[in-house]
PDB file of C-alpha atoms and ligand atoms in Angstrom:
ATOM      1  CA  MET A   7     110.009 -70.246 213.704  1.00  0.00           C
ATOM      2  CA  THR A   8     106.960 -69.259 215.749  1.00  0.00           C
ATOM      3  CA  ALA A   9     104.021 -68.172 213.644  1.00  0.00           C
ATOM      4  CA  MET A  10     102.894 -64.606 214.285  1.00  0.00           C
ATOM      5  CA  VAL A  11      99.299 -65.798 214.131  1.00  0.00           C
ATOM      6  CA  LYS A  12      98.124 -69.367 214.263  1.00  0.00           C
ATOM      7  CA  ALA A  13      94.478 -70.404 214.154  1.00  0.00           C
ATOM      8  CA  GLU A  14      93.471 -74.002 214.798  1.00  0.00           C
ATOM      9  CA  GLY A  15      89.838 -74.934 214.330  1.00  0.00           C
ATOM     10  CA  VAL A  16      88.564 -71.531 215.413  1.00  0.00           C
ATOM     11  CA  HIS A  17      84.793 -71.353 215.882  1.00  0.00           C
ATOM     12  CA  LYS A  18      82.748 -68.305 216.716  1.00  0.00           C
ATOM     13  CA  SER A  19      79.009 -67.954 217.170  1.00  0.00           C
ATOM     14  CA  PHE A  20      76.826 -65.016 218.010  1.00  0.00           C
ATOM     15  CA  GLY A  21      73.894 -66.654 219.754  1.00  0.00           C
ATOM     16  CA  PRO A  22      72.526 -69.226 217.307  1.00  0.00           C
ATOM     17  CA  ALA A  23      74.471 -67.772 214.372  1.00  0.00           C
ATOM     18  CA  HIS A  24      77.523 -69.888 213.665  1.00  0.00           C
ATOM     19  CA  ILE A  25      79.899 -67.432 211.979  1.00  0.00           C
ATOM     20  CA  LEU A  26      83.398 -68.954 212.022  1.00  0.00           C
ATOM     21  CA  LYS A  27      83.232 -72.672 211.348  1.00  0.00           C
ATOM     22  CA  GLY A  28      86.707 -73.981 212.022  1.00  0.00           C
ATOM     23  CA  ILE A  29      89.337 -71.587 210.723  1.00  0.00           C
ATOM     24  CA  ASP A  30      92.850 -72.993 210.327  1.00  0.00           C
ATOM     25  CA  LEU A  31      95.609 -70.716 209.131  1.00  0.00           C
ATOM     26  CA  GLU A  32      99.094 -69.537 209.888  1.00  0.00           C
ATOM     27  CA  VAL A  33     100.695 -66.152 209.356  1.00  0.00           C
ATOM     28  CA  ALA A  34     104.485 -66.085 209.384  1.00  0.00           C
ATOM     29  CA  PRO A  35     106.460 -63.162 210.797  1.00  0.00           C
ATOM     30  CA  ARG A  36     107.004 -60.391 208.217  1.00  0.00           C
ATOM     31  CA  GLU A  37     104.279 -61.808 206.025  1.00  0.00           C
ATOM     32  CA  VAL A  38     101.586 -59.754 204.297  1.00  0.00           C
ATOM     33  CA  PHE A  39      98.566 -61.982 204.612  1.00  0.00           C
ATOM     34  CA  CYS A  40      95.511 -60.981 202.613  1.00  0.00           C
ATOM     35  CA  LEU A  41      92.011 -62.079 203.494  1.00  0.00           C
ATOM     36  CA  ILE A  42      89.245 -61.833 200.924  1.00  0.00           C
ATOM     37  CA  GLY A  43      85.679 -63.050 200.766  1.00  0.00           C
ATOM     38  CA  PRO A  44      82.080 -61.996 200.373  1.00  0.00           C
ATOM     39  CA  SER A  45      80.257 -59.715 202.761  1.00  0.00           C
ATOM     40  CA  GLY A  46      79.217 -61.559 205.906  1.00  0.00           C
ATOM     41  CA  SER A  47      81.750 -64.369 205.486  1.00  0.00           C
ATOM     42  CA  GLY A  48      83.347 -63.563 208.864  1.00  0.00           C
ATOM     43  CA  LYS A  49      86.488 -61.619 207.926  1.00  0.00           C
ATOM     44  CA  SER A  50      86.015 -58.796 210.425  1.00  0.00           C
ATOM     45  CA  THR A  51      84.903 -61.228 213.090  1.00  0.00           C
ATOM     46  CA  PHE A  52      88.091 -63.211 212.629  1.00  0.00           C
ATOM     47  CA  LEU A  53      90.253 -60.077 212.934  1.00  0.00           C
ATOM     48  CA  ARG A  54      88.387 -59.109 216.071  1.00  0.00           C
ATOM     49  CA  CYS A  55      89.064 -62.538 217.554  1.00  0.00           C
ATOM     50  CA  ILE A  56      92.795 -62.091 216.945  1.00  0.00           C
ATOM     51  CA  ASN A  57      92.997 -59.129 219.288  1.00  0.00           C
ATOM     52  CA  HIS A  58      90.381 -60.593 221.581  1.00  0.00           C
ATOM     53  CA  LEU A  59      87.672 -58.051 220.931  1.00  0.00           C
ATOM     54  CA  GLU A  60      85.595 -61.216 220.512  1.00  0.00           C
ATOM     55  CA  GLN A  61      85.958 -64.470 222.396  1.00  0.00           C
ATOM     56  CA  ILE A  62      86.110 -67.664 220.389  1.00  0.00           C
ATOM     57  CA  ASN A  63      83.880 -70.630 221.230  1.00  0.00           C
ATOM     58  CA  ALA A  64      86.190 -73.448 220.212  1.00  0.00           C
ATOM     59  CA  GLY A  65      89.639 -74.026 218.816  1.00  0.00           C
ATOM     60  CA  ARG A  66      92.882 -72.273 219.533  1.00  0.00           C
ATOM     61  CA  LEU A  67      94.201 -68.908 218.483  1.00  0.00           C
ATOM     62  CA  TYR A  68      97.803 -67.889 219.101  1.00  0.00           C
ATOM     63  CA  VAL A  69      99.606 -64.602 218.543  1.00  0.00           C
ATOM     64  CA  ASP A  70     103.372 -64.905 218.544  1.00  0.00           C
ATOM     65  CA  GLY A  71     103.109 -68.195 220.386  1.00  0.00           C
ATOM     66  CA  ASP A  72     100.748 -66.932 223.105  1.00  0.00           C
ATOM     67  CA  LEU A  73      97.146 -68.094 223.373  1.00  0.00           C
ATOM     68  CA  VAL A  74      94.861 -65.130 222.776  1.00  0.00           C
ATOM     69  CA  GLY A  75      92.932 -64.379 225.952  1.00  0.00           C
ATOM     70  CA  TYR A  76      94.077 -67.422 227.895  1.00  0.00           C
ATOM     71  CA  ARG A  77      96.980 -68.900 229.717  1.00  0.00           C
ATOM     72  CA  GLN A  78      97.558 -72.620 229.380  1.00  0.00           C
ATOM     73  CA  LYS A  79      98.735 -74.659 232.332  1.00  0.00           C
ATOM     74  CA  GLY A  80      99.080 -78.329 231.573  1.00  0.00           C
ATOM     75  CA  ASP A  81      95.987 -79.006 229.519  1.00  0.00           C
ATOM     76  CA  LYS A  82      93.826 -76.461 231.332  1.00  0.00           C
ATOM     77  CA  LEU A  83      93.013 -72.985 230.090  1.00  0.00           C
ATOM     78  CA  TYR A  84      92.664 -69.991 232.358  1.00  0.00           C
ATOM     79  CA  GLU A  85      91.082 -66.813 231.093  1.00  0.00           C
ATOM     80  CA  LEU A  86      93.317 -63.761 231.317  1.00  0.00           C
ATOM     81  CA  LYS A  87      92.221 -60.738 233.306  1.00  0.00           C
ATOM     82  CA  ASP A  88      91.127 -57.638 231.375  1.00  0.00           C
ATOM     83  CA  SER A  89      94.369 -55.913 232.309  1.00  0.00           C
ATOM     84  CA  GLU A  90      96.392 -58.795 230.901  1.00  0.00           C
ATOM     85  CA  VAL A  91      94.332 -58.817 227.709  1.00  0.00           C
ATOM     86  CA  ALA A  92      94.889 -55.073 227.360  1.00  0.00           C
ATOM     87  CA  LEU A  93      98.627 -55.581 227.725  1.00  0.00           C
ATOM     88  CA  LYS A  94      98.683 -58.115 224.889  1.00  0.00           C
ATOM     89  CA  ARG A  95      96.461 -55.980 222.711  1.00  0.00           C
ATOM     90  CA  ARG A  96      99.130 -53.275 222.777  1.00  0.00           C
ATOM     91  CA  ASP A  97     101.215 -55.452 220.479  1.00  0.00           C
ATOM     92  CA  ILE A  98      98.526 -55.461 217.813  1.00  0.00           C
ATOM     93  CA  GLY A  99      97.665 -52.402 215.763  1.00  0.00           C
ATOM     94  CA  MET A 100      94.249 -52.246 214.154  1.00  0.00           C
ATOM     95  CA  VAL A 101      93.091 -50.004 211.347  1.00  0.00           C
ATOM     96  CA  PHE A 102      89.415 -49.981 210.418  1.00  0.00           C
ATOM     97  CA  GLN A 103      87.412 -48.993 207.403  1.00  0.00           C
ATOM     98  CA  ARG A 104      86.230 -45.895 209.279  1.00  0.00           C
ATOM     99  CA  PHE A 105      89.170 -44.083 210.723  1.00  0.00           C
ATOM    100  CA  ASN A 106      87.840 -43.486 214.241  1.00  0.00           C
ATOM    101  CA  LEU A 107      90.224 -40.650 215.003  1.00  0.00           C
ATOM    102  CA  PHE A 108      89.541 -38.599 218.126  1.00  0.00           C
ATOM    103  CA  PRO A 109      87.710 -35.613 216.599  1.00  0.00           C
ATOM    104  CA  HIS A 110      88.750 -33.112 219.262  1.00  0.00           C
ATOM    105  CA  MET A 111      92.468 -33.821 218.833  1.00  0.00           C
ATOM    106  CA  THR A 112      94.838 -32.720 216.096  1.00  0.00           C
ATOM    107  CA  ALA A 113      96.578 -35.275 213.898  1.00  0.00           C
ATOM    108  CA  ILE A 114      99.715 -35.268 216.012  1.00  0.00           C
ATOM    109  CA  GLU A 115      97.754 -35.426 219.269  1.00  0.00           C
ATOM    110  CA  ASN A 116      95.910 -38.470 217.930  1.00  0.00           C
ATOM    111  CA  VAL A 117      99.239 -40.189 217.290  1.00  0.00           C
ATOM    112  CA  MET A 118     100.684 -39.173 220.681  1.00  0.00           C
ATOM    113  CA  GLU A 119      97.680 -40.182 222.762  1.00  0.00           C
ATOM    114  CA  ALA A 120      98.053 -43.929 223.325  1.00  0.00           C
ATOM    115  CA  PRO A 121     101.786 -43.967 224.165  1.00  0.00           C
ATOM    116  CA  ILE A 122     101.169 -41.245 226.762  1.00  0.00           C
ATOM    117  CA  GLN A 123      97.950 -42.704 228.215  1.00  0.00           C
ATOM    118  CA  VAL A 124      98.744 -46.395 227.968  1.00  0.00           C
ATOM    119  CA  LYS A 125     102.530 -46.558 228.272  1.00  0.00           C
ATOM    120  CA  GLY A 126     103.045 -43.484 230.426  1.00  0.00           C
ATOM    121  CA  GLU A 127     105.454 -41.971 227.953  1.00  0.00           C
ATOM    122  CA  THR A 128     106.507 -38.347 228.292  1.00  0.00           C
ATOM    123  CA  LYS A 129     105.008 -35.840 225.880  1.00  0.00           C
ATOM    124  CA  ALA A 130     108.412 -35.070 224.411  1.00  0.00           C
ATOM    125  CA  VAL A 131     109.140 -38.693 223.546  1.00  0.00           C
ATOM    126  CA  ALA A 132     105.636 -39.263 222.209  1.00  0.00           C
ATOM    127  CA  ARG A 133     105.800 -36.094 220.140  1.00  0.00           C
ATOM    128  CA  ALA A 134     109.160 -36.966 218.603  1.00  0.00           C
ATOM    129  CA  ARG A 135     107.868 -40.351 217.523  1.00  0.00           C
ATOM    130  CA  ALA A 136     104.578 -38.893 216.280  1.00  0.00           C
ATOM    131  CA  GLU A 137     106.492 -36.413 214.119  1.00  0.00           C
ATOM    132  CA  ARG A 138     108.518 -39.240 212.612  1.00  0.00           C
ATOM    133  CA  LEU A 139     105.401 -41.291 211.959  1.00  0.00           C
ATOM    134  CA  LEU A 140     103.467 -38.425 210.392  1.00  0.00           C
ATOM    135  CA  ASP A 141     106.464 -37.816 208.163  1.00  0.00           C
ATOM    136  CA  ARG A 142     106.475 -41.463 207.195  1.00  0.00           C
ATOM    137  CA  VAL A 143     102.825 -41.380 206.140  1.00  0.00           C
ATOM    138  CA  GLY A 144     103.460 -38.152 204.232  1.00  0.00           C
ATOM    139  CA  LEU A 145     101.592 -35.805 206.547  1.00  0.00           C
ATOM    140  CA  SER A 146     104.253 -33.698 208.281  1.00  0.00           C
ATOM    141  CA  ASP A 147     102.497 -30.572 207.109  1.00  0.00           C
ATOM    142  CA  LYS A 148      99.127 -31.625 208.561  1.00  0.00           C
ATOM    143  CA  ALA A 149     100.225 -32.312 212.136  1.00  0.00           C
ATOM    144  CA  LYS A 150      98.105 -29.509 213.554  1.00  0.00           C
ATOM    145  CA  ASN A 151      94.986 -30.228 211.515  1.00  0.00           C
ATOM    146  CA  TYR A 152      91.929 -31.687 213.164  1.00  0.00           C
ATOM    147  CA  PRO A 153      90.367 -34.782 211.551  1.00  0.00           C
ATOM    148  CA  SER A 154      87.554 -32.651 210.101  1.00  0.00           C
ATOM    149  CA  GLN A 155      90.236 -30.663 208.260  1.00  0.00           C
ATOM    150  CA  LEU A 156      91.691 -33.766 206.591  1.00  0.00           C
ATOM    151  CA  SER A 157      90.563 -35.839 203.621  1.00  0.00           C
ATOM    152  CA  GLY A 158      89.480 -39.417 204.209  1.00  0.00           C
ATOM    153  CA  GLY A 159      92.772 -40.711 202.857  1.00  0.00           C
ATOM    154  CA  GLN A 160      94.733 -38.373 205.106  1.00  0.00           C
ATOM    155  CA  GLN A 161      92.643 -39.406 208.106  1.00  0.00           C
ATOM    156  CA  GLN A 162      93.319 -43.042 207.311  1.00  0.00           C
ATOM    157  CA  ARG A 163      97.062 -42.364 207.145  1.00  0.00           C
ATOM    158  CA  VAL A 164      96.876 -40.647 210.544  1.00  0.00           C
ATOM    159  CA  ALA A 165      95.030 -43.724 211.815  1.00  0.00           C
ATOM    160  CA  ILE A 166      97.874 -45.918 210.554  1.00  0.00           C
ATOM    161  CA  ALA A 167     100.453 -43.651 212.223  1.00  0.00           C
ATOM    162  CA  ARG A 168      98.413 -43.806 215.416  1.00  0.00           C
ATOM    163  CA  ALA A 169      98.424 -47.613 215.373  1.00  0.00           C
ATOM    164  CA  LEU A 170     102.171 -47.670 214.669  1.00  0.00           C
ATOM    165  CA  ALA A 171     102.854 -45.360 217.606  1.00  0.00           C
ATOM    166  CA  MET A 172     102.378 -48.306 219.939  1.00  0.00           C
ATOM    167  CA  GLU A 173     105.125 -50.141 218.052  1.00  0.00           C
ATOM    168  CA  PRO A 174     102.993 -53.209 217.362  1.00  0.00           C
ATOM    169  CA  LYS A 175     104.415 -56.484 216.160  1.00  0.00           C
ATOM    170  CA  LEU A 176     101.306 -57.201 214.110  1.00  0.00           C
ATOM    171  CA  MET A 177      99.003 -54.901 212.160  1.00  0.00           C
ATOM    172  CA  LEU A 178      95.429 -55.787 211.285  1.00  0.00           C
ATOM    173  CA  PHE A 179      93.782 -53.837 208.479  1.00  0.00           C
ATOM    174  CA  ASP A 180      90.042 -54.197 207.982  1.00  0.00           C
ATOM    175  CA  GLU A 181      89.197 -52.843 204.531  1.00  0.00           C
ATOM    176  CA  PRO A 182      91.288 -49.733 205.134  1.00  0.00           C
ATOM    177  CA  THR A 183      90.534 -48.186 201.746  1.00  0.00           C
ATOM    178  CA  SER A 184      86.966 -49.201 201.065  1.00  0.00           C
ATOM    179  CA  ALA A 185      85.417 -46.011 202.472  1.00  0.00           C
ATOM    180  CA  LEU A 186      87.718 -43.793 200.428  1.00  0.00           C
ATOM    181  CA  ASP A 187      87.156 -41.967 197.166  1.00  0.00           C
ATOM    182  CA  PRO A 188      89.119 -43.790 194.452  1.00  0.00           C
ATOM    183  CA  GLU A 189      91.706 -41.036 194.048  1.00  0.00           C
ATOM    184  CA  LEU A 190      92.658 -41.270 197.739  1.00  0.00           C
ATOM    185  CA  VAL A 191      93.189 -45.031 197.821  1.00  0.00           C
ATOM    186  CA  GLY A 192      96.666 -44.994 196.289  1.00  0.00           C
ATOM    187  CA  ASP A 193      98.318 -42.939 199.038  1.00  0.00           C
ATOM    188  CA  VAL A 194      97.027 -45.274 201.739  1.00  0.00           C
ATOM    189  CA  LEU A 195      98.116 -48.376 199.827  1.00  0.00           C
ATOM    190  CA  ASP A 196     101.556 -46.780 199.341  1.00  0.00           C
ATOM    191  CA  VAL A 197     101.922 -46.390 203.097  1.00  0.00           C
ATOM    192  CA  MET A 198     100.922 -50.029 203.572  1.00  0.00           C
ATOM    193  CA  ARG A 199     103.353 -51.118 200.857  1.00  0.00           C
ATOM    194  CA  GLY A 200     106.128 -49.239 202.693  1.00  0.00           C
ATOM    195  CA  LEU A 201     105.243 -50.967 205.941  1.00  0.00           C
ATOM    196  CA  ALA A 202     105.374 -54.328 204.195  1.00  0.00           C
ATOM    197  CA  GLU A 203     108.802 -53.539 202.797  1.00  0.00           C
ATOM    198  CA  GLU A 204     110.039 -52.720 206.279  1.00  0.00           C
ATOM    199  CA  GLY A 205     108.976 -56.185 207.374  1.00  0.00           C
ATOM    200  CA  MET A 206     105.801 -55.486 209.346  1.00  0.00           C
ATOM    201  CA  THR A 207     103.581 -58.538 209.739  1.00  0.00           C
ATOM    202  CA  MET A 208     100.187 -57.575 208.380  1.00  0.00           C
ATOM    203  CA  ILE A 209      96.800 -59.173 207.933  1.00  0.00           C
ATOM    204  CA  VAL A 210      94.859 -57.211 205.379  1.00  0.00           C
ATOM    205  CA  VAL A 211      91.169 -57.664 204.661  1.00  0.00           C
ATOM    206  CA  THR A 212      90.812 -56.004 201.308  1.00  0.00           C
ATOM    207  CA  HIS A 213      88.972 -55.737 198.034  1.00  0.00           C
ATOM    208  CA  GLU A 214      92.102 -54.311 196.407  1.00  0.00           C
ATOM    209  CA  MET A 215      93.137 -57.318 194.365  1.00  0.00           C
ATOM    210  CA  GLY A 216      95.982 -55.353 192.752  1.00  0.00           C
ATOM    211  CA  PHE A 217      97.481 -54.723 196.180  1.00  0.00           C
ATOM    212  CA  ALA A 218      96.992 -58.361 197.195  1.00  0.00           C
ATOM    213  CA  ARG A 219      98.698 -59.542 194.038  1.00  0.00           C
ATOM    214  CA  GLU A 220     101.656 -57.151 194.247  1.00  0.00           C
ATOM    215  CA  VAL A 221     102.289 -56.913 197.968  1.00  0.00           C
ATOM    216  CA  GLY A 222     100.687 -60.024 199.444  1.00  0.00           C
ATOM    217  CA  ASP A 223     102.739 -63.074 200.379  1.00  0.00           C
ATOM    218  CA  ALA A 224      99.709 -65.209 201.094  1.00  0.00           C
ATOM    219  CA  LEU A 225      96.022 -64.973 200.381  1.00  0.00           C
ATOM    220  CA  VAL A 226      93.032 -66.696 201.876  1.00  0.00           C
ATOM    221  CA  PHE A 227      89.581 -66.775 200.352  1.00  0.00           C
ATOM    222  CA  MET A 228      86.979 -67.169 203.047  1.00  0.00           C
ATOM    223  CA  ASP A 229      83.299 -67.906 202.512  1.00  0.00           C
ATOM    224  CA  ASP A 230      80.571 -68.631 205.015  1.00  0.00           C
ATOM    225  CA  GLY A 231      83.014 -68.957 207.926  1.00  0.00           C
ATOM    226  CA  VAL A 232      85.463 -71.378 206.349  1.00  0.00           C
ATOM    227  CA  VAL A 233      88.734 -71.050 204.472  1.00  0.00           C
ATOM    228  CA  VAL A 234      87.820 -72.202 200.975  1.00  0.00           C
ATOM    229  CA  GLU A 235      91.178 -71.717 199.333  1.00  0.00           C
ATOM    230  CA  SER A 236      94.592 -70.336 200.171  1.00  0.00           C
ATOM    231  CA  GLY A 237      97.968 -69.915 198.574  1.00  0.00           C
ATOM    232  CA  HIS A 238     100.169 -67.346 196.949  1.00  0.00           C
ATOM    233  CA  PRO A 239      98.025 -64.396 195.813  1.00  0.00           C
ATOM    234  CA  ARG A 240      99.069 -64.745 192.184  1.00  0.00           C
ATOM    235  CA  GLU A 241      98.067 -68.410 192.201  1.00  0.00           C
ATOM    236  CA  VAL A 242      94.738 -68.005 193.953  1.00  0.00           C
ATOM    237  CA  LEU A 243      93.776 -64.926 191.949  1.00  0.00           C
ATOM    238  CA  GLY A 244      95.144 -66.189 188.657  1.00  0.00           C
ATOM    239  CA  ASN A 245      94.161 -69.814 188.877  1.00  0.00           C
ATOM    240  CA  PRO A 246      91.449 -70.369 191.479  1.00  0.00           C
ATOM    241  CA  GLN A 247      90.635 -74.025 192.104  1.00  0.00           C
ATOM    242  CA  HIS A 248      87.218 -73.860 193.712  1.00  0.00           C
ATOM    243  CA  ASP A 249      83.948 -72.799 192.156  1.00  0.00           C
ATOM    244  CA  ARG A 250      83.132 -70.495 195.030  1.00  0.00           C
ATOM    245  CA  THR A 251      86.467 -68.700 194.613  1.00  0.00           C
ATOM    246  CA  LYS A 252      85.963 -68.441 190.856  1.00  0.00           C
ATOM    247  CA  SER A 253      82.494 -67.039 191.277  1.00  0.00           C
ATOM    248  CA  PHE A 254      83.633 -64.469 193.868  1.00  0.00           C
ATOM    249  CA  LEU A 255      86.607 -63.372 191.795  1.00  0.00           C
ATOM    250  CA  SER A 256      84.515 -63.047 188.669  1.00  0.00           C
ATOM    251  CA  LYS A 257      82.495 -60.419 190.524  1.00  0.00           C
ATOM    252  CA  VAL A 258      85.408 -58.407 191.955  1.00  0.00           C
ATOM    253  CA  LEU A 259      88.177 -58.660 189.378  1.00  0.00           C
TER     254      LEU A 259
HETATM  255  N1  ATP B  12      78.303 -58.636 217.439  1.00  0.00           N
HETATM  256  C1  ATP B  12      77.592 -59.397 216.592  1.00  0.00           C
HETATM  257  N2  ATP B  12      76.417 -59.938 216.951  1.00  0.00           N
HETATM  258  C2  ATP B  12      75.707 -60.724 216.099  1.00  0.00           C
HETATM  259  N3  ATP B  12      76.099 -61.009 214.850  1.00  0.00           N
HETATM  260  C3  ATP B  12      77.254 -60.499 214.421  1.00  0.00           C
HETATM  261  C4  ATP B  12      78.051 -59.655 215.251  1.00  0.00           C
HETATM  262  N4  ATP B  12      79.157 -59.290 214.549  1.00  0.00           N
HETATM  263  C5  ATP B  12      79.026 -59.878 213.339  1.00  0.00           C
HETATM  264  N5  ATP B  12      77.902 -60.601 213.264  1.00  0.00           N
HETATM  265  C6  ATP B  12      77.457 -61.388 212.093  1.00  0.00           C
HETATM  266  O1  ATP B  12      78.530 -62.212 211.686  1.00  0.00           O
HETATM  267  C7  ATP B  12      78.541 -62.359 210.272  1.00  0.00           C
HETATM  268  C8  ATP B  12      79.933 -62.044 209.769  1.00  0.00           C
HETATM  269  O2  ATP B  12      80.193 -60.662 209.937  1.00  0.00           O
HETATM  270  P1  ATP B  12      81.585 -60.010 209.605  1.00  0.00           P
HETATM  271  O3  ATP B  12      81.464 -58.580 209.932  1.00  0.00           O
HETATM  272  O4  ATP B  12      82.663 -60.786 210.234  1.00  0.00           O
HETATM  273  O5  ATP B  12      81.635 -60.218 208.013  1.00  0.00           O
HETATM  274  P2  ATP B  12      82.666 -59.666 206.967  1.00  0.00           P
HETATM  275  O6  ATP B  12      83.192 -60.831 206.218  1.00  0.00           O
HETATM  276  O7  ATP B  12      83.641 -58.769 207.638  1.00  0.00           O
HETATM  277  O8  ATP B  12      81.729 -58.827 205.978  1.00  0.00           O
HETATM  278  P3  ATP B  12      81.975 -57.416 205.248  1.00  0.00           P
HETATM  279  O9  ATP B  12      82.761 -57.746 203.987  1.00  0.00           O
HETATM  280  O10 ATP B  12      80.596 -56.946 204.906  1.00  0.00           O
HETATM  281  O11 ATP B  12      82.702 -56.511 206.166  1.00  0.00           O
HETATM  282  C9  ATP B  12      77.455 -61.451 209.745  1.00  0.00           C
HETATM  283  O12 ATP B  12      76.343 -62.245 209.430  1.00  0.00           O
HETATM  284  C10 ATP B  12      77.160 -60.523 210.892  1.00  0.00           C
HETATM  285  O13 ATP B  12      75.824 -60.132 210.872  1.00  0.00           O
HETATM  286 MG1   MG B  13      84.050 -56.736 207.552  1.00  0.00          MG
END
């Protein structure tokens, strides 16, 4: 079976700052893959490399068997054109800590926008899907609200619906609940749990250890640009092997 994401010795630097120092990991299709680690360890950078918002400096990164950003011919790599990168990026949905909704568009318009603009879908088709997706995230009654008229948790659920509207094969979540008031976190996690049950492949950077334990199939603890420890979430969280993991978990659990 082809891995949905495969990283082999991935390195990333920003100028002199060496941020990712040889990341190796594999995410299977339909897997919920949780990524934890201290601030600055490179979690967001790694997610951004997966959808080629950042270029890597060494190693190989594949999504669904395709090299991210490059085409391989023999043993030579050729960089893809921007238009080709954009085409691949369509397959990957990304949800950020801050919801980044278009402020001048209603909830449903936010969800309809990319399929219309990027895929050339008709409004009717895009609207029908957007209605279904808003229903799925529990926001049918808020379709006509603008982002400023929604709570943070509701905005984040619209952001998830918006990412799903492109029918991605992989969803990347970068601390999707960490900007939310505690009472709003549950609804967002419920939507993510539902997605997991439907078989969506997801990489989730999170501080929600309860979610990782219950919903995660795999968990990686990253520190200072390397994978320190990985395994089933219950094992890593319940019986960490490395001192760095133990010390991190003692602060967050
Ligand atoms: N565009 C950039 N230019 C220079 N340095 C960057 C850039 N993006 C990230 N970095 C640096 O890379 C390191 C890793 O950042 P990253 O955002 O990946 O960490 P993180 O693990 O997601 O942390 P957090 O938990 O705080 O979100 C940090 O030291 C950061 O300052
Ligand atoms: Mg981050």
